Amino acid sequence: MLHWKILIILFSYLLGSIPTGYLIGRMKGIDIRKCGSGNPGTANVYRTLGKWPGIITFFIDFLKGFFPAFAAVKFFPQDYLFIILVAAAGIAGHIWTIFLNFKGGKGVATSAGVFMAFLPAPTALAFAVFAVAVWITKHISVGSMSAAITLPVFCIIFKSPVPFSILAFCVCALIIYTHIPNIKRIYSGKELTFHHKK
């Protein structure tokens, strides 16, 4: 059984590593890493290529996190360590994708998929926070960080299993870390807005 679990964790990483935004950009004839913010994630795809490519990128990245985590919860509901490792592998794959020299997205969409698999209510509320923050500030990065920060709070309010709550805190810190360039641009007034195109 152990070797199967290891294979599932590896599969989660490889699935998470699929660079959706980069591939969609290539289908459109561009290298998304050379456009806008240079990040191959949902936000940059949306700003650079438009609404539908951005939405498609988000949902595929979301599902990359959701399916492995959902399967882990369904078949090993009491094995919290295994579930967390599967979840973490998917998120790590998205951020440090093996297919782009370990330089991927910021982990937001894939993390949302992961947490929706086993923390649906807190995740839905965090998504609502994301939507409100983006609507107010016009910055997807602000919405992403706001959602990441509030998710652990909602986990506490809903009395989620402690291991999952700890994972939420860790992913929150990770997403803030991946957004350090955005934070610097916000303070310098150079952060790209929701509808910016280049």
PDB file of C-alpha atoms in Angstrom:
ATOM      1  CA  MET A   1       0.000   0.000   0.000  1.00  0.00           C
ATOM      2  CA  LEU A   2       2.868   2.370   0.787  1.00  0.00           C
ATOM      3  CA  HIS A   3       4.266   2.252  -2.739  1.00  0.00           C
ATOM      4  CA  TRP A   4       0.812   3.081  -4.127  1.00  0.00           C
ATOM      5  CA  LYS A   5       0.597   6.106  -1.873  1.00  0.00           C
ATOM      6  CA  ILE A   6       4.011   7.266  -3.013  1.00  0.00           C
ATOM      7  CA  LEU A   7       2.938   6.911  -6.649  1.00  0.00           C
ATOM      8  CA  ILE A   8      -0.243   8.907  -5.965  1.00  0.00           C
ATOM      9  CA  ILE A   9       1.770  11.699  -4.335  1.00  0.00           C
ATOM     10  CA  LEU A  10       4.134  11.726  -7.324  1.00  0.00           C
ATOM     11  CA  PHE A  11       1.163  11.770  -9.713  1.00  0.00           C
ATOM     12  CA  SER A  12      -0.290  14.728  -7.827  1.00  0.00           C
ATOM     13  CA  TYR A  13       2.967  16.626  -8.268  1.00  0.00           C
ATOM     14  CA  LEU A  14       3.188  15.831 -11.980  1.00  0.00           C
ATOM     15  CA  LEU A  15      -0.449  16.758 -12.558  1.00  0.00           C
ATOM     16  CA  GLY A  16       0.065  20.000 -10.672  1.00  0.00           C
ATOM     17  CA  SER A  17       3.138  20.663 -12.805  1.00  0.00           C
ATOM     18  CA  ILE A  18       1.180  20.828 -16.071  1.00  0.00           C
ATOM     19  CA  PRO A  19       1.706  24.501 -17.052  1.00  0.00           C
ATOM     20  CA  THR A  20      -1.819  25.328 -18.186  1.00  0.00           C
ATOM     21  CA  GLY A  21      -1.302  29.041 -18.746  1.00  0.00           C
ATOM     22  CA  TYR A  22       1.927  28.479 -20.643  1.00  0.00           C
ATOM     23  CA  LEU A  23       0.314  25.877 -22.919  1.00  0.00           C
ATOM     24  CA  ILE A  24      -2.706  28.083 -23.624  1.00  0.00           C
ATOM     25  CA  GLY A  25      -0.344  30.931 -24.431  1.00  0.00           C
ATOM     26  CA  ARG A  26       1.556  28.717 -26.858  1.00  0.00           C
ATOM     27  CA  MET A  27      -1.730  27.778 -28.529  1.00  0.00           C
ATOM     28  CA  LYS A  28      -2.253  31.509 -29.062  1.00  0.00           C
ATOM     29  CA  GLY A  29       1.260  31.912 -30.424  1.00  0.00           C
ATOM     30  CA  ILE A  30       2.855  33.673 -27.449  1.00  0.00           C
ATOM     31  CA  ASP A  31       5.099  32.864 -24.511  1.00  0.00           C
ATOM     32  CA  ILE A  32       3.048  34.066 -21.535  1.00  0.00           C
ATOM     33  CA  ARG A  33       6.254  34.342 -19.505  1.00  0.00           C
ATOM     34  CA  LYS A  34       7.320  37.247 -21.719  1.00  0.00           C
ATOM     35  CA  CYS A  35       4.051  39.153 -21.386  1.00  0.00           C
ATOM     36  CA  GLY A  36       2.491  41.244 -18.622  1.00  0.00           C
ATOM     37  CA  SER A  37       3.828  40.222 -15.228  1.00  0.00           C
ATOM     38  CA  GLY A  38       5.734  37.295 -16.742  1.00  0.00           C
ATOM     39  CA  ASN A  39       3.926  34.765 -14.554  1.00  0.00           C
ATOM     40  CA  PRO A  40       2.294  31.752 -16.289  1.00  0.00           C
ATOM     41  CA  GLY A  41      -0.716  31.816 -13.967  1.00  0.00           C
ATOM     42  CA  THR A  42      -4.393  32.649 -14.313  1.00  0.00           C
ATOM     43  CA  ALA A  43      -4.136  36.382 -13.640  1.00  0.00           C
ATOM     44  CA  ASN A  44      -1.508  37.047 -16.290  1.00  0.00           C
ATOM     45  CA  VAL A  45      -3.320  34.869 -18.833  1.00  0.00           C
ATOM     46  CA  TYR A  46      -6.541  36.781 -18.154  1.00  0.00           C
ATOM     47  CA  ARG A  47      -4.881  40.161 -18.541  1.00  0.00           C
ATOM     48  CA  THR A  48      -2.847  39.180 -21.598  1.00  0.00           C
ATOM     49  CA  LEU A  49      -5.100  36.839 -23.575  1.00  0.00           C
ATOM     50  CA  GLY A  50      -8.554  37.796 -22.377  1.00  0.00           C
ATOM     51  CA  LYS A  51     -11.497  36.537 -20.357  1.00  0.00           C
ATOM     52  CA  TRP A  52     -12.018  33.013 -21.653  1.00  0.00           C
ATOM     53  CA  PRO A  53      -8.371  31.906 -21.782  1.00  0.00           C
ATOM     54  CA  GLY A  54      -8.085  33.204 -18.211  1.00  0.00           C
ATOM     55  CA  ILE A  55     -11.201  31.357 -17.065  1.00  0.00           C
ATOM     56  CA  ILE A  56     -10.093  28.128 -18.744  1.00  0.00           C
ATOM     57  CA  THR A  57      -6.666  28.419 -17.135  1.00  0.00           C
ATOM     58  CA  PHE A  58      -8.249  28.919 -13.725  1.00  0.00           C
ATOM     59  CA  PHE A  59     -10.563  25.921 -13.951  1.00  0.00           C
ATOM     60  CA  ILE A  60      -7.902  23.547 -15.239  1.00  0.00           C
ATOM     61  CA  ASP A  61      -5.474  24.664 -12.528  1.00  0.00           C
ATOM     62  CA  PHE A  62      -8.295  24.343  -9.978  1.00  0.00           C
ATOM     63  CA  LEU A  63      -9.071  20.789 -11.101  1.00  0.00           C
ATOM     64  CA  LYS A  64      -5.374  19.853 -10.983  1.00  0.00           C
ATOM     65  CA  GLY A  65      -5.549  20.400  -7.253  1.00  0.00           C
ATOM     66  CA  PHE A  66      -9.086  19.171  -6.678  1.00  0.00           C
ATOM     67  CA  PHE A  67      -9.056  15.679  -8.192  1.00  0.00           C
ATOM     68  CA  PRO A  68      -5.986  14.198  -6.431  1.00  0.00           C
ATOM     69  CA  ALA A  69      -7.037  15.706  -3.087  1.00  0.00           C
ATOM     70  CA  PHE A  70     -10.630  14.523  -3.501  1.00  0.00           C
ATOM     71  CA  ALA A  71      -9.458  11.002  -4.348  1.00  0.00           C
ATOM     72  CA  ALA A  72      -7.159  10.961  -1.313  1.00  0.00           C
ATOM     73  CA  VAL A  73     -10.009  12.036   0.979  1.00  0.00           C
ATOM     74  CA  LYS A  74     -12.443   9.552  -0.548  1.00  0.00           C
ATOM     75  CA  PHE A  75     -10.218   6.484  -0.376  1.00  0.00           C
ATOM     76  CA  PHE A  76      -8.122   7.338   2.706  1.00  0.00           C
ATOM     77  CA  PRO A  77     -10.424   9.586   4.786  1.00  0.00           C
ATOM     78  CA  GLN A  78      -8.611   9.009   8.074  1.00  0.00           C
ATOM     79  CA  ASP A  79      -5.067   9.266   6.759  1.00  0.00           C
ATOM     80  CA  TYR A  80      -4.556  12.990   7.268  1.00  0.00           C
ATOM     81  CA  LEU A  81      -0.822  12.848   6.608  1.00  0.00           C
ATOM     82  CA  PHE A  82      -1.334  11.203   3.227  1.00  0.00           C
ATOM     83  CA  ILE A  83      -4.083  13.663   2.264  1.00  0.00           C
ATOM     84  CA  ILE A  84      -1.860  16.598   3.206  1.00  0.00           C
ATOM     85  CA  LEU A  85       1.085  15.194   1.235  1.00  0.00           C
ATOM     86  CA  VAL A  86      -1.095  14.702  -1.854  1.00  0.00           C
ATOM     87  CA  ALA A  87      -2.441  18.245  -1.485  1.00  0.00           C
ATOM     88  CA  ALA A  88       0.999  19.747  -0.924  1.00  0.00           C
ATOM     89  CA  ALA A  89       2.445  17.872  -3.896  1.00  0.00           C
ATOM     90  CA  GLY A  90      -0.174  19.293  -6.250  1.00  0.00           C
ATOM     91  CA  ILE A  91       0.392  22.841  -5.036  1.00  0.00           C
ATOM     92  CA  ALA A  92       4.170  22.423  -5.177  1.00  0.00           C
ATOM     93  CA  GLY A  93       3.908  21.095  -8.725  1.00  0.00           C
ATOM     94  CA  HIS A  94       2.018  24.183  -9.816  1.00  0.00           C
ATOM     95  CA  ILE A  95       4.465  26.610  -8.202  1.00  0.00           C
ATOM     96  CA  TRP A  96       7.646  24.677  -9.015  1.00  0.00           C
ATOM     97  CA  THR A  97       6.709  22.915 -12.236  1.00  0.00           C
ATOM     98  CA  ILE A  98       9.225  20.449 -13.566  1.00  0.00           C
ATOM     99  CA  PHE A  99       8.220  21.421 -17.110  1.00  0.00           C
ATOM    100  CA  LEU A 100       9.278  25.087 -16.853  1.00  0.00           C
ATOM    101  CA  ASN A 101      12.545  24.837 -14.931  1.00  0.00           C
ATOM    102  CA  PHE A 102      10.635  24.912 -11.626  1.00  0.00           C
ATOM    103  CA  LYS A 103       9.173  28.370 -12.315  1.00  0.00           C
ATOM    104  CA  GLY A 104       5.382  28.106 -12.352  1.00  0.00           C
ATOM    105  CA  GLY A 105       2.361  29.985 -11.089  1.00  0.00           C
ATOM    106  CA  LYS A 106       1.671  31.392  -7.649  1.00  0.00           C
ATOM    107  CA  GLY A 107      -0.402  28.443  -6.438  1.00  0.00           C
ATOM    108  CA  VAL A 108      -3.735  30.180  -5.914  1.00  0.00           C
ATOM    109  CA  ALA A 109      -6.050  28.295  -8.293  1.00  0.00           C
ATOM    110  CA  THR A 110      -4.525  24.897  -7.508  1.00  0.00           C
ATOM    111  CA  SER A 111      -4.699  25.598  -3.767  1.00  0.00           C
ATOM    112  CA  ALA A 112      -8.358  26.553  -4.159  1.00  0.00           C
ATOM    113  CA  GLY A 113      -9.009  23.201  -5.814  1.00  0.00           C
ATOM    114  CA  VAL A 114      -7.153  21.336  -3.088  1.00  0.00           C
ATOM    115  CA  PHE A 115      -9.062  22.955  -0.240  1.00  0.00           C
ATOM    116  CA  MET A 116     -12.412  22.700  -1.994  1.00  0.00           C
ATOM    117  CA  ALA A 117     -11.907  18.920  -1.893  1.00  0.00           C
ATOM    118  CA  PHE A 118     -11.918  18.715   1.904  1.00  0.00           C
ATOM    119  CA  LEU A 119     -12.789  22.184   3.241  1.00  0.00           C
ATOM    120  CA  PRO A 120     -15.638  23.305   0.944  1.00  0.00           C
ATOM    121  CA  ALA A 121     -17.331  25.828   3.245  1.00  0.00           C
ATOM    122  CA  PRO A 122     -14.182  27.730   4.333  1.00  0.00           C
ATOM    123  CA  THR A 123     -12.920  27.673   0.746  1.00  0.00           C
ATOM    124  CA  ALA A 124     -16.187  29.051  -0.639  1.00  0.00           C
ATOM    125  CA  LEU A 125     -16.086  31.905   1.870  1.00  0.00           C
ATOM    126  CA  ALA A 126     -12.446  32.610   1.052  1.00  0.00           C
ATOM    127  CA  PHE A 127     -13.410  32.772  -2.623  1.00  0.00           C
ATOM    128  CA  ALA A 128     -16.097  35.318  -1.741  1.00  0.00           C
ATOM    129  CA  VAL A 129     -13.421  37.387   0.018  1.00  0.00           C
ATOM    130  CA  PHE A 130     -11.287  37.100  -3.115  1.00  0.00           C
ATOM    131  CA  ALA A 131     -14.114  38.375  -5.321  1.00  0.00           C
ATOM    132  CA  VAL A 132     -14.870  41.340  -3.054  1.00  0.00           C
ATOM    133  CA  ALA A 133     -11.196  42.284  -2.722  1.00  0.00           C
ATOM    134  CA  VAL A 134     -10.673  42.176  -6.494  1.00  0.00           C
ATOM    135  CA  TRP A 135     -13.833  44.207  -7.061  1.00  0.00           C
ATOM    136  CA  ILE A 136     -12.683  46.890  -4.617  1.00  0.00           C
ATOM    137  CA  THR A 137      -8.990  47.088  -5.509  1.00  0.00           C
ATOM    138  CA  LYS A 138      -8.956  45.890  -9.150  1.00  0.00           C
ATOM    139  CA  HIS A 139      -5.906  43.798  -8.256  1.00  0.00           C
ATOM    140  CA  ILE A 140      -6.130  40.003  -8.535  1.00  0.00           C
ATOM    141  CA  SER A 141      -3.053  39.727  -6.331  1.00  0.00           C
ATOM    142  CA  VAL A 142      -4.813  41.532  -3.479  1.00  0.00           C
ATOM    143  CA  GLY A 143      -7.793  39.212  -3.835  1.00  0.00           C
ATOM    144  CA  SER A 144      -5.536  36.153  -3.824  1.00  0.00           C
ATOM    145  CA  MET A 145      -3.673  37.221  -0.697  1.00  0.00           C
ATOM    146  CA  SER A 146      -6.909  38.214   1.043  1.00  0.00           C
ATOM    147  CA  ALA A 147      -8.387  34.788   0.348  1.00  0.00           C
ATOM    148  CA  ALA A 148      -5.215  33.064   1.535  1.00  0.00           C
ATOM    149  CA  ILE A 149      -5.193  35.036   4.789  1.00  0.00           C
ATOM    150  CA  THR A 150      -8.871  34.503   5.577  1.00  0.00           C
ATOM    151  CA  LEU A 151      -8.985  30.775   4.764  1.00  0.00           C
ATOM    152  CA  PRO A 152      -7.245  29.717   8.017  1.00  0.00           C
ATOM    153  CA  VAL A 153      -9.591  32.025   9.930  1.00  0.00           C
ATOM    154  CA  PHE A 154     -12.616  30.350   8.376  1.00  0.00           C
ATOM    155  CA  CYS A 155     -11.080  26.959   9.202  1.00  0.00           C
ATOM    156  CA  ILE A 156     -11.002  27.959  12.863  1.00  0.00           C
ATOM    157  CA  ILE A 157     -14.567  29.291  12.745  1.00  0.00           C
ATOM    158  CA  PHE A 158     -15.834  26.071  11.164  1.00  0.00           C
ATOM    159  CA  LYS A 159     -13.734  23.938  13.527  1.00  0.00           C
ATOM    160  CA  SER A 160     -12.069  22.132  10.643  1.00  0.00           C
ATOM    161  CA  PRO A 161      -9.781  19.163  11.414  1.00  0.00           C
ATOM    162  CA  VAL A 162      -6.572  20.476  12.942  1.00  0.00           C
ATOM    163  CA  PRO A 163      -4.244  18.948  10.298  1.00  0.00           C
ATOM    164  CA  PHE A 164      -6.207  20.659   7.519  1.00  0.00           C
ATOM    165  CA  SER A 165      -6.218  23.950   9.410  1.00  0.00           C
ATOM    166  CA  ILE A 166      -2.443  23.743   9.822  1.00  0.00           C
ATOM    167  CA  LEU A 167      -2.132  23.093   6.092  1.00  0.00           C
ATOM    168  CA  ALA A 168      -4.273  26.177   5.434  1.00  0.00           C
ATOM    169  CA  PHE A 169      -1.917  28.306   7.564  1.00  0.00           C
ATOM    170  CA  CYS A 170       1.121  26.901   5.735  1.00  0.00           C
ATOM    171  CA  VAL A 171      -0.387  27.477   2.293  1.00  0.00           C
ATOM    172  CA  CYS A 172      -1.357  30.995   3.363  1.00  0.00           C
ATOM    173  CA  ALA A 173       2.287  31.723   4.160  1.00  0.00           C
ATOM    174  CA  LEU A 174       3.381  30.127   0.886  1.00  0.00           C
ATOM    175  CA  ILE A 175       0.982  32.204  -1.206  1.00  0.00           C
ATOM    176  CA  ILE A 176       2.071  35.403   0.530  1.00  0.00           C
ATOM    177  CA  TYR A 177       5.650  34.379  -0.263  1.00  0.00           C
ATOM    178  CA  THR A 178       4.886  33.801  -3.953  1.00  0.00           C
ATOM    179  CA  HIS A 179       3.249  37.238  -4.052  1.00  0.00           C
ATOM    180  CA  ILE A 180       6.252  39.167  -2.691  1.00  0.00           C
ATOM    181  CA  PRO A 181       6.941  40.666  -6.167  1.00  0.00           C
ATOM    182  CA  ASN A 182       3.289  41.761  -6.306  1.00  0.00           C
ATOM    183  CA  ILE A 183       3.525  43.340  -2.861  1.00  0.00           C
ATOM    184  CA  LYS A 184       6.580  45.322  -3.971  1.00  0.00           C
ATOM    185  CA  ARG A 185       4.756  46.483  -7.106  1.00  0.00           C
ATOM    186  CA  ILE A 186       1.704  47.486  -5.064  1.00  0.00           C
ATOM    187  CA  TYR A 187       3.833  49.684  -2.803  1.00  0.00           C
ATOM    188  CA  SER A 188       5.569  51.239  -5.810  1.00  0.00           C
ATOM    189  CA  GLY A 189       2.282  51.766  -7.645  1.00  0.00           C
ATOM    190  CA  LYS A 190       3.324  49.501 -10.512  1.00  0.00           C
ATOM    191  CA  GLU A 191       1.049  46.515  -9.879  1.00  0.00           C
ATOM    192  CA  LEU A 192      -1.029  45.631 -12.933  1.00  0.00           C
ATOM    193  CA  THR A 193      -4.789  46.005 -12.640  1.00  0.00           C
ATOM    194  CA  PHE A 194      -7.425  43.403 -13.397  1.00  0.00           C
ATOM    195  CA  HIS A 195      -8.108  44.654 -16.920  1.00  0.00           C
ATOM    196  CA  HIS A 196      -4.562  45.603 -17.877  1.00  0.00           C
ATOM    197  CA  LYS A 197      -3.382  44.252 -21.204  1.00  0.00           C
ATOM    198  CA  LYS A 198       0.004  44.332 -22.800  1.00  0.00           C
TER     199      LYS A 198
END
